[in-house]
């Protein structure tokens, strides 16, 4: 066991605060990672606040992790001490079922072990995430950070990146595709960057008119304000694909009518009951609604390599861990530009305070 420190919360309405705990000793095939940076995903806040009604406290969030290998078990083949590596939303799965063998570990038939708020497959203990100084992960769930990729800006790729890359590539988005991305936050801004990098014509659908200039700078060719009824009417039947990153339940009808014949709307944001959809909205126009969950390990590595090769990186606002509660409040107000990334060096202040016996 090793002593660890992080930021956790003990209930849905308590702020995150310093938390001391133990990480497991290395098991066969384990890699210990000193965390340098961790991105802040809206899912972290959903879980900290029990908005999905499945939180197991203490909740220690964080699944956009970049760090350096600090130690490896002798059985580890692909990593050595000092390597720059990353961990995303999963830390384990059965690795034997049909889905795992196909590289879709997130759909493991036994259930993937998520980086936080999930049960360790061996001990049943609840996993604790990346808002911490180090983490221990089995080799198969550790990713290589390609040479030259800025480690701070690489962090959000581990969730916001793969969650948008996966559906865009699954639906063969490329030159000639007319794509819209709804919601300009962490996921949405990566959706825009990736869709543009893949050669699509990209429209940003936002509730925040003031984000229009940023959307264009990120790669959007057009901006559509979802509260502008006239503009939404004019945009009817114009997209092949809509990536919907809106983090809460919402009426899909205004978005569905924007789809061309055989268009697809993929939900990645709202992981909760949605208002009913009128069947006519799908039948008329041969439209589809689908979902998409993060992405498997091979695809995540492919996405990291693409980002390094094409210089596609998130726009980040670096914060010390002490500002995490304020960052959550800003996220609630859609005031994120466009991903907070915690510099984990700031945790050293907490260790020093603990050493001096301070709270
Ligand atoms: P985020 O940074 O908070 O961005 C969400 C954006 O959605 C906001 O900036 C805002 O953009 C828009 N929005 C917010 N409330 C809205 C509302 N009521 N109606 C319409 N638009 C609204 O969140 P994120 O980190 O990108 O995460 C987005 C969602 O994806 C979260 O629910 C998260 O849990 C989920 N998620 C899913 C997966 C998956 O595997 N499927 C993976 C990661 C995250 P505008 O200001 O532009 O309107
Ligand atoms: Zn996430």
mmCIF file of C-alpha atoms and ligand atoms in Angstrom:
data_model
loop_
_atom_site.group_PDB
_atom_site.id
_atom_site.type_symbol
_atom_site.label_atom_id
_atom_site.label_comp_id
_atom_site.label_asym_id
_atom_site.label_seq_id
_atom_site.Cartn_x
_atom_site.Cartn_y
_atom_site.Cartn_z
ATOM 1 C CA UNK A 1 0.000 0.000 0.000
ATOM 2 C CA UNK A 2 1.086 3.588 -0.582
ATOM 3 C CA UNK A 3 -0.239 6.750 1.058
ATOM 4 C CA UNK A 4 -2.149 8.948 -1.377
ATOM 5 C CA UNK A 5 -3.813 12.328 -1.238
ATOM 6 C CA UNK A 6 -6.584 13.707 -3.394
ATOM 7 C CA UNK A 7 -9.774 15.750 -3.368
ATOM 8 C CA UNK A 8 -13.001 13.899 -2.615
ATOM 9 C CA UNK A 9 -16.513 14.532 -1.386
ATOM 10 C CA UNK A 10 -18.440 12.583 1.236
ATOM 11 C CA UNK A 11 -21.962 13.549 0.167
ATOM 12 C CA UNK A 12 -23.929 15.009 -2.726
ATOM 13 C CA UNK A 13 -24.078 18.478 -1.227
ATOM 14 C CA UNK A 14 -20.590 18.742 0.276
ATOM 15 C CA UNK A 15 -17.746 20.445 -1.591
ATOM 16 C CA UNK A 16 -14.674 18.477 -2.592
ATOM 17 C CA UNK A 17 -11.949 18.677 0.049
ATOM 18 C CA UNK A 18 -8.518 17.150 0.764
ATOM 19 C CA UNK A 19 -8.723 13.407 1.370
ATOM 20 C CA UNK A 20 -6.037 10.965 2.500
ATOM 21 C CA UNK A 21 -6.287 7.326 1.438
ATOM 22 C CA UNK A 22 -4.238 4.309 0.384
ATOM 23 C CA UNK A 23 -3.506 3.022 -3.102
ATOM 24 C CA UNK A 24 -3.017 -0.702 -3.547
ATOM 25 C CA UNK A 25 0.438 -2.285 -3.725
ATOM 26 C CA UNK A 26 1.336 -3.299 -7.296
ATOM 27 C CA UNK A 27 -0.431 -6.435 -8.483
ATOM 28 C CA UNK A 28 0.900 -8.499 -11.328
ATOM 29 C CA UNK A 29 0.900 -6.336 -14.460
ATOM 30 C CA UNK A 30 0.257 -3.066 -12.585
ATOM 31 C CA UNK A 31 1.693 0.343 -13.369
ATOM 32 C CA UNK A 32 1.957 3.104 -10.696
ATOM 33 C CA UNK A 33 1.614 6.600 -12.140
ATOM 34 C CA UNK A 34 2.482 9.966 -10.587
ATOM 35 C CA UNK A 35 -0.334 12.184 -11.837
ATOM 36 C CA UNK A 36 0.700 15.495 -13.394
ATOM 37 C CA UNK A 37 -2.640 16.664 -14.794
ATOM 38 C CA UNK A 38 -6.281 15.681 -14.628
ATOM 39 C CA UNK A 39 -9.055 17.179 -16.748
ATOM 40 C CA UNK A 40 -12.423 18.104 -15.241
ATOM 41 C CA UNK A 41 -15.348 16.378 -16.948
ATOM 42 C CA UNK A 42 -19.003 17.225 -16.373
ATOM 43 C CA UNK A 43 -19.407 13.541 -15.403
ATOM 44 C CA UNK A 44 -17.152 14.247 -12.404
ATOM 45 C CA UNK A 45 -19.687 16.772 -11.156
ATOM 46 C CA UNK A 46 -22.694 14.548 -11.982
ATOM 47 C CA UNK A 47 -21.078 11.823 -9.838
ATOM 48 C CA UNK A 48 -19.835 14.062 -7.002
ATOM 49 C CA UNK A 49 -23.405 15.382 -6.683
ATOM 50 C CA UNK A 50 -25.097 11.999 -7.167
ATOM 51 C CA UNK A 51 -27.049 13.268 -10.168
ATOM 52 C CA UNK A 52 -27.093 9.763 -11.667
ATOM 53 C CA UNK A 53 -28.264 8.264 -8.344
ATOM 54 C CA UNK A 54 -25.437 5.725 -8.218
ATOM 55 C CA UNK A 55 -22.687 7.488 -6.286
ATOM 56 C CA UNK A 56 -20.763 5.602 -3.618
ATOM 57 C CA UNK A 57 -19.099 7.957 -1.180
ATOM 58 C CA UNK A 58 -16.439 9.093 -0.765
ATOM 59 C CA UNK A 59 -16.409 10.057 -4.444
ATOM 60 C CA UNK A 60 -12.953 11.001 -5.741
ATOM 61 C CA UNK A 61 -13.509 11.937 -9.401
ATOM 62 C CA UNK A 62 -11.151 12.378 -12.349
ATOM 63 C CA UNK A 63 -10.800 10.299 -15.513
ATOM 64 C CA UNK A 64 -8.659 12.456 -17.777
ATOM 65 C CA UNK A 65 -5.303 11.547 -16.304
ATOM 66 C CA UNK A 66 -1.789 12.212 -17.584
ATOM 67 C CA UNK A 67 1.332 11.400 -15.604
ATOM 68 C CA UNK A 68 4.682 9.671 -15.426
ATOM 69 C CA UNK A 69 5.243 6.033 -14.643
ATOM 70 C CA UNK A 70 6.650 5.833 -11.111
ATOM 71 C CA UNK A 71 6.924 2.044 -10.754
ATOM 72 C CA UNK A 72 6.029 -1.118 -12.655
ATOM 73 C CA UNK A 73 5.452 -4.708 -11.665
ATOM 74 C CA UNK A 74 8.067 -6.981 -13.308
ATOM 75 C CA UNK A 75 5.355 -8.530 -15.517
ATOM 76 C CA UNK A 76 4.692 -5.170 -17.226
ATOM 77 C CA UNK A 77 5.958 -5.292 -20.792
ATOM 78 C CA UNK A 78 5.033 -2.012 -22.468
ATOM 79 C CA UNK A 79 5.984 0.673 -19.937
ATOM 80 C CA UNK A 80 8.989 1.671 -17.888
ATOM 81 C CA UNK A 81 9.635 4.160 -15.105
ATOM 82 C CA UNK A 82 9.648 7.716 -16.459
ATOM 83 C CA UNK A 83 7.314 7.132 -19.437
ATOM 84 C CA UNK A 84 4.615 9.767 -20.062
ATOM 85 C CA UNK A 85 1.316 7.907 -19.939
ATOM 86 C CA UNK A 86 -2.412 8.452 -19.640
ATOM 87 C CA UNK A 87 -5.484 6.822 -18.120
ATOM 88 C CA UNK A 88 -9.050 7.503 -19.194
ATOM 89 C CA UNK A 89 -12.463 6.431 -17.953
ATOM 90 C CA UNK A 90 -11.686 2.706 -17.436
ATOM 91 C CA UNK A 91 -9.121 0.869 -15.332
ATOM 92 C CA UNK A 92 -10.184 -2.751 -15.822
ATOM 93 C CA UNK A 93 -12.525 -5.189 -17.583
ATOM 94 C CA UNK A 94 -12.625 -8.969 -18.119
ATOM 95 C CA UNK A 95 -10.483 -8.704 -21.304
ATOM 96 C CA UNK A 96 -11.878 -12.060 -22.434
ATOM 97 C CA UNK A 97 -15.419 -11.480 -23.616
ATOM 98 C CA UNK A 98 -16.447 -10.745 -27.188
ATOM 99 C CA UNK A 99 -16.476 -6.975 -26.594
ATOM 100 C CA UNK A 100 -13.124 -6.801 -24.819
ATOM 101 C CA UNK A 101 -11.461 -8.944 -27.469
ATOM 102 C CA UNK A 102 -12.841 -6.618 -30.141
ATOM 103 C CA UNK A 103 -11.366 -3.588 -28.364
ATOM 104 C CA UNK A 104 -14.660 -2.327 -26.937
ATOM 105 C CA UNK A 105 -13.715 -2.695 -23.272
ATOM 106 C CA UNK A 106 -16.275 -0.027 -22.351
ATOM 107 C CA UNK A 107 -18.948 -2.550 -23.356
ATOM 108 C CA UNK A 108 -17.358 -5.501 -21.488
ATOM 109 C CA UNK A 109 -20.082 -8.103 -20.963
ATOM 110 C CA UNK A 110 -19.051 -8.369 -17.309
ATOM 111 C CA UNK A 111 -19.067 -4.577 -16.984
ATOM 112 C CA UNK A 112 -15.975 -2.399 -17.284
ATOM 113 C CA UNK A 113 -14.418 -1.057 -14.092
ATOM 114 C CA UNK A 114 -14.552 2.705 -14.303
ATOM 115 C CA UNK A 115 -11.760 4.903 -12.987
ATOM 116 C CA UNK A 116 -13.903 6.172 -10.119
ATOM 117 C CA UNK A 117 -17.153 5.203 -8.395
ATOM 118 C CA UNK A 118 -16.845 1.634 -9.659
ATOM 119 C CA UNK A 119 -16.058 -1.697 -8.001
ATOM 120 C CA UNK A 120 -12.535 -3.123 -8.197
ATOM 121 C CA UNK A 121 -12.848 -6.562 -9.838
ATOM 122 C CA UNK A 122 -10.688 -8.240 -7.216
ATOM 123 C CA UNK A 123 -11.423 -6.499 -3.905
ATOM 124 C CA UNK A 124 -14.851 -4.968 -4.514
ATOM 125 C CA UNK A 125 -13.523 -1.666 -3.172
ATOM 126 C CA UNK A 126 -14.798 1.515 -4.806
ATOM 127 C CA UNK A 127 -12.322 2.975 -7.296
ATOM 128 C CA UNK A 128 -10.924 6.449 -6.640
ATOM 129 C CA UNK A 129 -10.003 8.648 -9.589
ATOM 130 C CA UNK A 130 -7.500 11.132 -10.878
ATOM 131 C CA UNK A 131 -7.936 14.164 -8.606
ATOM 132 C CA UNK A 132 -5.036 12.649 -6.672
ATOM 133 C CA UNK A 133 -1.265 12.494 -6.564
ATOM 134 C CA UNK A 134 -0.899 8.957 -7.955
ATOM 135 C CA UNK A 135 -2.864 5.977 -9.224
ATOM 136 C CA UNK A 136 -2.248 2.259 -9.799
ATOM 137 C CA UNK A 137 -3.686 0.767 -13.008
ATOM 138 C CA UNK A 138 -3.228 -2.507 -14.844
ATOM 139 C CA UNK A 139 -1.051 -2.198 -17.908
ATOM 140 C CA UNK A 140 -3.796 -2.909 -20.453
ATOM 141 C CA UNK A 141 -5.621 0.300 -19.464
ATOM 142 C CA UNK A 142 -2.579 2.576 -19.622
ATOM 143 C CA UNK A 143 -2.099 4.612 -22.808
ATOM 144 C CA UNK A 144 1.054 6.015 -24.350
ATOM 145 C CA UNK A 145 1.206 9.807 -24.600
ATOM 146 C CA UNK A 146 2.877 10.342 -27.976
ATOM 147 C CA UNK A 147 6.165 12.237 -28.016
ATOM 148 C CA UNK A 148 5.626 15.962 -28.405
ATOM 149 C CA UNK A 149 2.037 16.046 -27.137
ATOM 150 C CA UNK A 150 1.724 18.713 -24.408
ATOM 151 C CA UNK A 151 0.879 16.636 -21.296
ATOM 152 C CA UNK A 152 -1.431 19.282 -19.825
ATOM 153 C CA UNK A 153 -3.458 19.653 -23.012
ATOM 154 C CA UNK A 154 -3.442 15.907 -23.647
ATOM 155 C CA UNK A 155 -5.432 15.215 -20.454
ATOM 156 C CA UNK A 156 -8.944 16.091 -21.761
ATOM 157 C CA UNK A 157 -8.425 13.799 -24.734
ATOM 158 C CA UNK A 158 -8.841 10.835 -22.390
ATOM 159 C CA UNK A 159 -12.582 11.465 -22.041
ATOM 160 C CA UNK A 160 -13.795 14.521 -23.977
ATOM 161 C CA UNK A 161 -11.521 13.502 -26.850
ATOM 162 C CA UNK A 162 -12.371 9.829 -27.192
ATOM 163 C CA UNK A 163 -16.097 10.360 -26.506
ATOM 164 C CA UNK A 164 -16.358 12.625 -29.538
ATOM 165 C CA UNK A 165 -13.775 10.878 -31.737
ATOM 166 C CA UNK A 166 -15.552 7.540 -31.388
ATOM 167 C CA UNK A 167 -18.954 8.456 -32.895
ATOM 168 C CA UNK A 168 -17.445 10.783 -35.508
ATOM 169 C CA UNK A 169 -15.250 8.005 -36.867
ATOM 170 C CA UNK A 170 -17.926 5.293 -36.450
ATOM 171 C CA UNK A 171 -20.264 7.332 -38.676
ATOM 172 C CA UNK A 172 -17.463 7.940 -41.208
ATOM 173 C CA UNK A 173 -17.481 11.702 -40.866
ATOM 174 C CA UNK A 174 -15.191 13.270 -43.432
ATOM 175 C CA UNK A 175 -15.076 15.580 -46.458
ATOM 176 C CA UNK A 176 -18.606 16.206 -47.707
ATOM 177 C CA UNK A 177 -20.272 15.494 -44.330
ATOM 178 C CA UNK A 178 -22.431 18.239 -42.876
ATOM 179 C CA UNK A 179 -22.014 17.959 -39.125
ATOM 180 C CA UNK A 180 -23.532 19.910 -36.235
ATOM 181 C CA UNK A 181 -22.290 19.774 -32.656
ATOM 182 C CA UNK A 182 -24.722 20.795 -29.902
ATOM 183 C CA UNK A 183 -23.268 22.275 -26.687
ATOM 184 C CA UNK A 184 -19.956 24.107 -26.631
ATOM 185 C CA UNK A 185 -18.300 22.700 -23.525
ATOM 186 C CA UNK A 186 -15.525 20.169 -23.002
ATOM 187 C CA UNK A 187 -16.955 17.485 -25.291
ATOM 188 C CA UNK A 188 -18.499 19.905 -27.772
ATOM 189 C CA UNK A 189 -15.314 21.834 -28.443
ATOM 190 C CA UNK A 190 -13.452 18.591 -29.159
ATOM 191 C CA UNK A 191 -16.346 17.510 -31.395
ATOM 192 C CA UNK A 192 -15.923 20.700 -33.423
ATOM 193 C CA UNK A 193 -12.140 20.359 -33.636
ATOM 194 C CA UNK A 194 -12.279 16.701 -34.672
ATOM 195 C CA UNK A 195 -15.096 17.127 -37.185
ATOM 196 C CA UNK A 196 -13.207 20.024 -38.791
ATOM 197 C CA UNK A 197 -9.918 18.071 -38.769
ATOM 198 C CA UNK A 198 -11.691 15.151 -40.466
ATOM 199 C CA UNK A 199 -12.726 17.522 -43.269
ATOM 200 C CA UNK A 200 -16.440 17.978 -42.493
ATOM 201 C CA UNK A 201 -18.470 21.166 -42.802
ATOM 202 C CA UNK A 202 -19.170 21.997 -39.140
ATOM 203 C CA UNK A 203 -21.927 23.990 -37.477
ATOM 204 C CA UNK A 204 -21.866 24.783 -33.771
ATOM 205 C CA UNK A 205 -25.300 24.709 -32.120
ATOM 206 C CA UNK A 206 -25.138 26.697 -28.905
ATOM 207 C CA UNK A 207 -27.362 28.368 -26.327
ATOM 208 C CA UNK A 208 -24.656 30.987 -25.762
ATOM 209 C CA UNK A 209 -24.464 33.588 -28.580
ATOM 210 C CA UNK A 210 -21.300 35.026 -27.020
ATOM 211 C CA UNK A 211 -19.456 31.757 -27.794
ATOM 212 C CA UNK A 212 -19.947 32.248 -31.561
ATOM 213 C CA UNK A 213 -16.521 33.776 -32.235
ATOM 214 C CA UNK A 214 -14.815 31.033 -30.210
ATOM 215 C CA UNK A 215 -16.748 28.338 -32.077
ATOM 216 C CA UNK A 216 -15.411 29.698 -35.371
ATOM 217 C CA UNK A 217 -11.880 29.881 -33.990
ATOM 218 C CA UNK A 218 -12.197 26.231 -32.905
ATOM 219 C CA UNK A 219 -13.081 25.232 -36.458
ATOM 220 C CA UNK A 220 -16.846 25.731 -36.896
ATOM 221 C CA UNK A 221 -17.842 27.114 -40.285
ATOM 222 C CA UNK A 222 -21.229 28.260 -39.026
ATOM 223 C CA UNK A 223 -22.924 28.975 -35.705
ATOM 224 C CA UNK A 224 -26.580 28.302 -34.943
ATOM 225 C CA UNK A 225 -28.189 29.712 -31.792
ATOM 226 C CA UNK A 226 -30.649 27.066 -30.601
ATOM 227 C CA UNK A 227 -32.960 29.634 -28.992
ATOM 228 C CA UNK A 228 -33.315 31.550 -32.296
ATOM 229 C CA UNK A 229 -36.485 29.964 -33.692
ATOM 230 C CA UNK A 230 -36.171 31.558 -37.123
ATOM 231 C CA UNK A 231 -32.573 30.413 -37.543
ATOM 232 C CA UNK A 232 -33.509 26.888 -36.390
ATOM 233 C CA UNK A 233 -36.341 26.861 -38.941
ATOM 234 C CA UNK A 234 -34.024 27.957 -41.735
ATOM 235 C CA UNK A 235 -31.558 25.192 -40.797
ATOM 236 C CA UNK A 236 -34.144 22.388 -41.139
ATOM 237 C CA UNK A 237 -33.056 19.275 -43.047
ATOM 238 C CA UNK A 238 -29.471 20.420 -43.415
ATOM 239 C CA UNK A 239 -27.231 18.032 -41.427
ATOM 240 C CA UNK A 240 -26.090 14.453 -41.973
ATOM 241 C CA UNK A 241 -24.980 14.084 -38.385
ATOM 242 C CA UNK A 242 -25.581 15.838 -35.057
ATOM 243 C CA UNK A 243 -23.373 15.179 -32.052
ATOM 244 C CA UNK A 244 -25.464 16.084 -29.006
ATOM 245 C CA UNK A 245 -23.309 16.856 -25.950
ATOM 246 C CA UNK A 246 -25.993 18.660 -23.915
ATOM 247 C CA UNK A 247 -25.467 17.411 -20.328
ATOM 248 C CA UNK A 248 -29.110 17.319 -19.219
ATOM 249 C CA UNK A 249 -32.403 15.875 -20.492
ATOM 250 C CA UNK A 250 -33.863 17.983 -23.316
ATOM 251 C CA UNK A 251 -36.457 17.904 -26.073
ATOM 252 C CA UNK A 252 -34.840 16.304 -29.130
ATOM 253 C CA UNK A 253 -37.452 17.531 -31.625
ATOM 254 C CA UNK A 254 -35.805 20.888 -32.403
ATOM 255 C CA UNK A 255 -32.578 19.013 -33.199
ATOM 256 C CA UNK A 256 -34.140 16.095 -35.083
ATOM 257 C CA UNK A 257 -35.799 18.432 -37.544
ATOM 258 C CA UNK A 258 -32.343 19.713 -38.485
ATOM 259 C CA UNK A 259 -31.371 16.278 -39.847
ATOM 260 C CA UNK A 260 -31.392 15.508 -43.568
ATOM 261 C CA UNK A 261 -32.885 12.265 -44.877
ATOM 262 C CA UNK A 262 -31.187 9.295 -43.169
ATOM 263 C CA UNK A 263 -29.428 11.664 -40.800
ATOM 264 C CA UNK A 264 -28.169 10.485 -37.410
ATOM 265 C CA UNK A 265 -28.321 12.227 -34.062
ATOM 266 C CA UNK A 266 -25.921 10.730 -31.547
ATOM 267 C CA UNK A 267 -26.444 11.485 -27.875
ATOM 268 C CA UNK A 268 -23.331 11.510 -25.734
ATOM 269 C CA UNK A 269 -24.387 14.035 -23.088
ATOM 270 C CA UNK A 270 -27.707 13.289 -21.417
ATOM 271 C CA UNK A 271 -27.322 10.033 -19.494
ATOM 272 C CA UNK A 272 -30.820 10.141 -18.042
ATOM 273 C CA UNK A 273 -34.470 9.754 -19.102
ATOM 274 C CA UNK A 274 -35.328 11.933 -22.083
ATOM 275 C CA UNK A 275 -38.704 13.456 -22.948
ATOM 276 C CA UNK A 276 -40.685 11.266 -25.393
ATOM 277 C CA UNK A 277 -39.877 11.486 -29.076
ATOM 278 C CA UNK A 278 -42.723 11.560 -31.608
ATOM 279 C CA UNK A 279 -42.228 8.532 -33.869
ATOM 280 C CA UNK A 280 -43.166 10.645 -36.870
ATOM 281 C CA UNK A 281 -40.014 12.680 -36.348
ATOM 282 C CA UNK A 282 -37.919 9.546 -36.945
ATOM 283 C CA UNK A 283 -40.115 7.917 -39.594
ATOM 284 C CA UNK A 284 -40.450 11.079 -41.644
ATOM 285 C CA UNK A 285 -36.960 11.490 -43.055
ATOM 286 C CA UNK A 286 -35.725 7.995 -42.139
ATOM 287 C CA UNK A 287 -33.859 9.554 -39.226
ATOM 288 C CA UNK A 288 -32.033 7.745 -36.406
ATOM 289 C CA UNK A 289 -31.218 8.558 -32.806
ATOM 290 C CA UNK A 290 -28.320 6.692 -31.249
ATOM 291 C CA UNK A 291 -25.979 6.891 -28.287
ATOM 292 C CA UNK A 292 -22.262 6.452 -27.782
ATOM 293 C CA UNK A 293 -20.151 5.610 -24.731
ATOM 294 C CA UNK A 294 -16.530 6.814 -24.481
ATOM 295 C CA UNK A 295 -14.374 4.483 -26.626
ATOM 296 C CA UNK A 296 -12.202 1.382 -26.327
ATOM 297 C CA UNK A 297 -8.507 1.342 -25.541
ATOM 298 C CA UNK A 298 -7.251 0.723 -29.129
ATOM 299 C CA UNK A 299 -9.377 3.580 -30.484
ATOM 300 C CA UNK A 300 -8.227 5.858 -27.654
ATOM 301 C CA UNK A 301 -4.590 5.213 -28.585
ATOM 302 C CA UNK A 302 -5.404 5.832 -32.245
ATOM 303 C CA UNK A 303 -7.042 9.156 -31.300
ATOM 304 C CA UNK A 304 -4.022 10.234 -29.214
ATOM 305 C CA UNK A 305 -1.738 9.431 -32.125
ATOM 306 C CA UNK A 306 -4.021 11.373 -34.519
ATOM 307 C CA UNK A 307 -3.926 14.391 -32.181
ATOM 308 C CA UNK A 308 -0.127 14.309 -32.076
ATOM 309 C CA UNK A 309 0.174 13.913 -35.845
ATOM 310 C CA UNK A 310 -2.369 16.624 -36.700
ATOM 311 C CA UNK A 311 -1.769 18.961 -33.758
ATOM 312 C CA UNK A 312 -5.379 18.771 -32.578
ATOM 313 C CA UNK A 313 -5.513 19.698 -28.912
ATOM 314 C CA UNK A 314 -8.144 20.966 -26.495
ATOM 315 C CA UNK A 315 -8.328 24.556 -25.281
ATOM 316 C CA UNK A 316 -7.661 24.346 -21.562
ATOM 317 C CA UNK A 317 -7.815 26.494 -18.491
ATOM 318 C CA UNK A 318 -5.273 25.237 -15.971
ATOM 319 C CA UNK A 319 -6.370 25.415 -12.329
ATOM 320 C CA UNK A 320 -4.956 24.377 -8.960
ATOM 321 C CA UNK A 321 -6.972 21.661 -7.209
ATOM 322 C CA UNK A 322 -8.010 24.231 -4.610
ATOM 323 C CA UNK A 323 -10.261 25.841 -7.276
ATOM 324 C CA UNK A 324 -12.175 22.680 -8.151
ATOM 325 C CA UNK A 325 -15.445 23.647 -6.439
ATOM 326 C CA UNK A 326 -15.432 27.031 -8.172
ATOM 327 C CA UNK A 327 -14.739 25.253 -11.495
ATOM 328 C CA UNK A 328 -17.846 23.082 -10.957
ATOM 329 C CA UNK A 329 -19.970 26.200 -10.384
ATOM 330 C CA UNK A 330 -18.624 27.729 -13.596
ATOM 331 C CA UNK A 331 -19.334 24.478 -15.464
ATOM 332 C CA UNK A 332 -22.951 24.683 -14.265
ATOM 333 C CA UNK A 333 -23.193 28.147 -15.816
ATOM 334 C CA UNK A 334 -21.750 26.826 -19.134
ATOM 335 C CA UNK A 335 -18.743 29.040 -18.419
ATOM 336 C CA UNK A 336 -15.939 26.662 -19.425
ATOM 337 C CA UNK A 337 -13.277 27.601 -21.990
ATOM 338 C CA UNK A 338 -13.245 24.808 -22.829
ATOM 339 C CA UNK A 339 -11.859 22.295 -20.358
ATOM 340 C CA UNK A 340 -10.514 22.849 -16.879
ATOM 341 C CA UNK A 341 -7.338 20.894 -16.243
ATOM 342 C CA UNK A 342 -6.044 20.502 -12.702
ATOM 343 C CA UNK A 343 -2.303 20.892 -12.239
ATOM 344 C CA UNK A 344 -1.736 18.157 -9.689
ATOM 345 C CA UNK A 345 1.435 19.866 -8.467
ATOM 346 C CA UNK A 346 -0.993 22.029 -6.467
ATOM 347 C CA UNK A 347 -1.726 19.015 -4.246
ATOM 348 C CA UNK A 348 1.717 19.461 -2.700
ATOM 349 C CA UNK A 349 0.318 22.398 -0.699
ATOM 350 C CA UNK A 350 -2.188 19.996 0.850
ATOM 351 C CA UNK A 351 0.497 17.460 1.723
ATOM 352 C CA UNK A 352 2.538 20.220 3.370
ATOM 353 C CA UNK A 353 -0.508 21.379 5.349
ATOM 354 C CA UNK A 354 -1.218 17.806 6.467
ATOM 355 C CA UNK A 355 2.409 17.465 7.538
ATOM 356 C CA UNK A 356 2.041 20.540 9.723
ATOM 357 C CA UNK A 357 -1.141 19.083 11.203
ATOM 358 C CA UNK A 358 -3.383 21.636 9.483
ATOM 359 C CA UNK A 359 -6.853 20.693 8.166
HETATM 360 P P1 LIG B 1 -19.733 20.854 -20.222
HETATM 361 O O1 LIG B 1 -18.295 21.211 -20.415
HETATM 362 O O2 LIG B 1 -20.442 21.370 -19.036
HETATM 363 O O3 LIG B 1 -20.489 21.329 -21.583
HETATM 364 C C1 LIG B 1 -21.839 21.158 -21.799
HETATM 365 C C2 LIG B 1 -22.353 22.281 -22.718
HETATM 366 O O4 LIG B 1 -23.721 21.982 -23.060
HETATM 367 C C3 LIG B 1 -22.417 23.648 -22.067
HETATM 368 O O5 LIG B 1 -21.201 24.361 -22.127
HETATM 369 C C4 LIG B 1 -23.513 24.327 -22.867
HETATM 370 O O6 LIG B 1 -22.985 24.768 -24.128
HETATM 371 C C5 LIG B 1 -24.478 23.204 -23.197
HETATM 372 N N1 LIG B 1 -25.603 23.151 -22.259
HETATM 373 C C6 LIG B 1 -25.544 23.105 -20.898
HETATM 374 N N2 LIG B 1 -26.784 23.045 -20.368
HETATM 375 C C7 LIG B 1 -27.636 23.069 -21.427
HETATM 376 C C8 LIG B 1 -29.059 23.040 -21.539
HETATM 377 N N3 LIG B 1 -29.840 22.985 -20.451
HETATM 378 N N4 LIG B 1 -29.603 23.084 -22.793
HETATM 379 C C9 LIG B 1 -28.824 23.157 -23.887
HETATM 380 N N5 LIG B 1 -27.476 23.195 -23.837
HETATM 381 C C10 LIG B 1 -26.901 23.151 -22.622
HETATM 382 O O7 LIG B 1 -19.927 19.289 -20.194
HETATM 383 P P2 LIG B 1 -19.006 18.131 -20.862
HETATM 384 O O8 LIG B 1 -17.901 17.782 -19.919
HETATM 385 O O9 LIG B 1 -18.742 18.482 -22.255
HETATM 386 O O10 LIG B 1 -20.002 16.878 -20.789
HETATM 387 C C11 LIG B 1 -21.221 16.889 -21.512
HETATM 388 C C12 LIG B 1 -22.054 15.701 -21.084
HETATM 389 O O11 LIG B 1 -21.476 14.515 -21.609
HETATM 390 C C13 LIG B 1 -22.149 15.481 -19.571
HETATM 391 O O12 LIG B 1 -23.473 15.114 -19.237
HETATM 392 C C14 LIG B 1 -21.233 14.295 -19.316
HETATM 393 O O13 LIG B 1 -21.607 13.565 -18.184
HETATM 394 C C15 LIG B 1 -21.450 13.515 -20.588
HETATM 395 N N6 LIG B 1 -20.372 12.572 -20.929
HETATM 396 C C16 LIG B 1 -20.728 11.454 -21.600
HETATM 397 C C17 LIG B 1 -19.762 10.555 -22.003
HETATM 398 C C18 LIG B 1 -20.138 9.343 -22.787
HETATM 399 O O14 LIG B 1 -19.394 8.356 -22.774
HETATM 400 N N7 LIG B 1 -21.229 9.357 -23.518
HETATM 401 C C19 LIG B 1 -18.424 10.803 -21.713
HETATM 402 C C20 LIG B 1 -18.097 11.973 -21.061
HETATM 403 C C21 LIG B 1 -19.076 12.862 -20.680
HETATM 404 P P3 LIG B 1 -23.551 26.093 -24.865
HETATM 405 O O15 LIG B 1 -23.189 27.223 -23.927
HETATM 406 O O16 LIG B 1 -22.772 26.086 -26.130
HETATM 407 O O17 LIG B 1 -25.002 25.905 -25.088
HETATM 408 ZN ZN1 LIG B 2 -15.658 12.325 -18.746
#
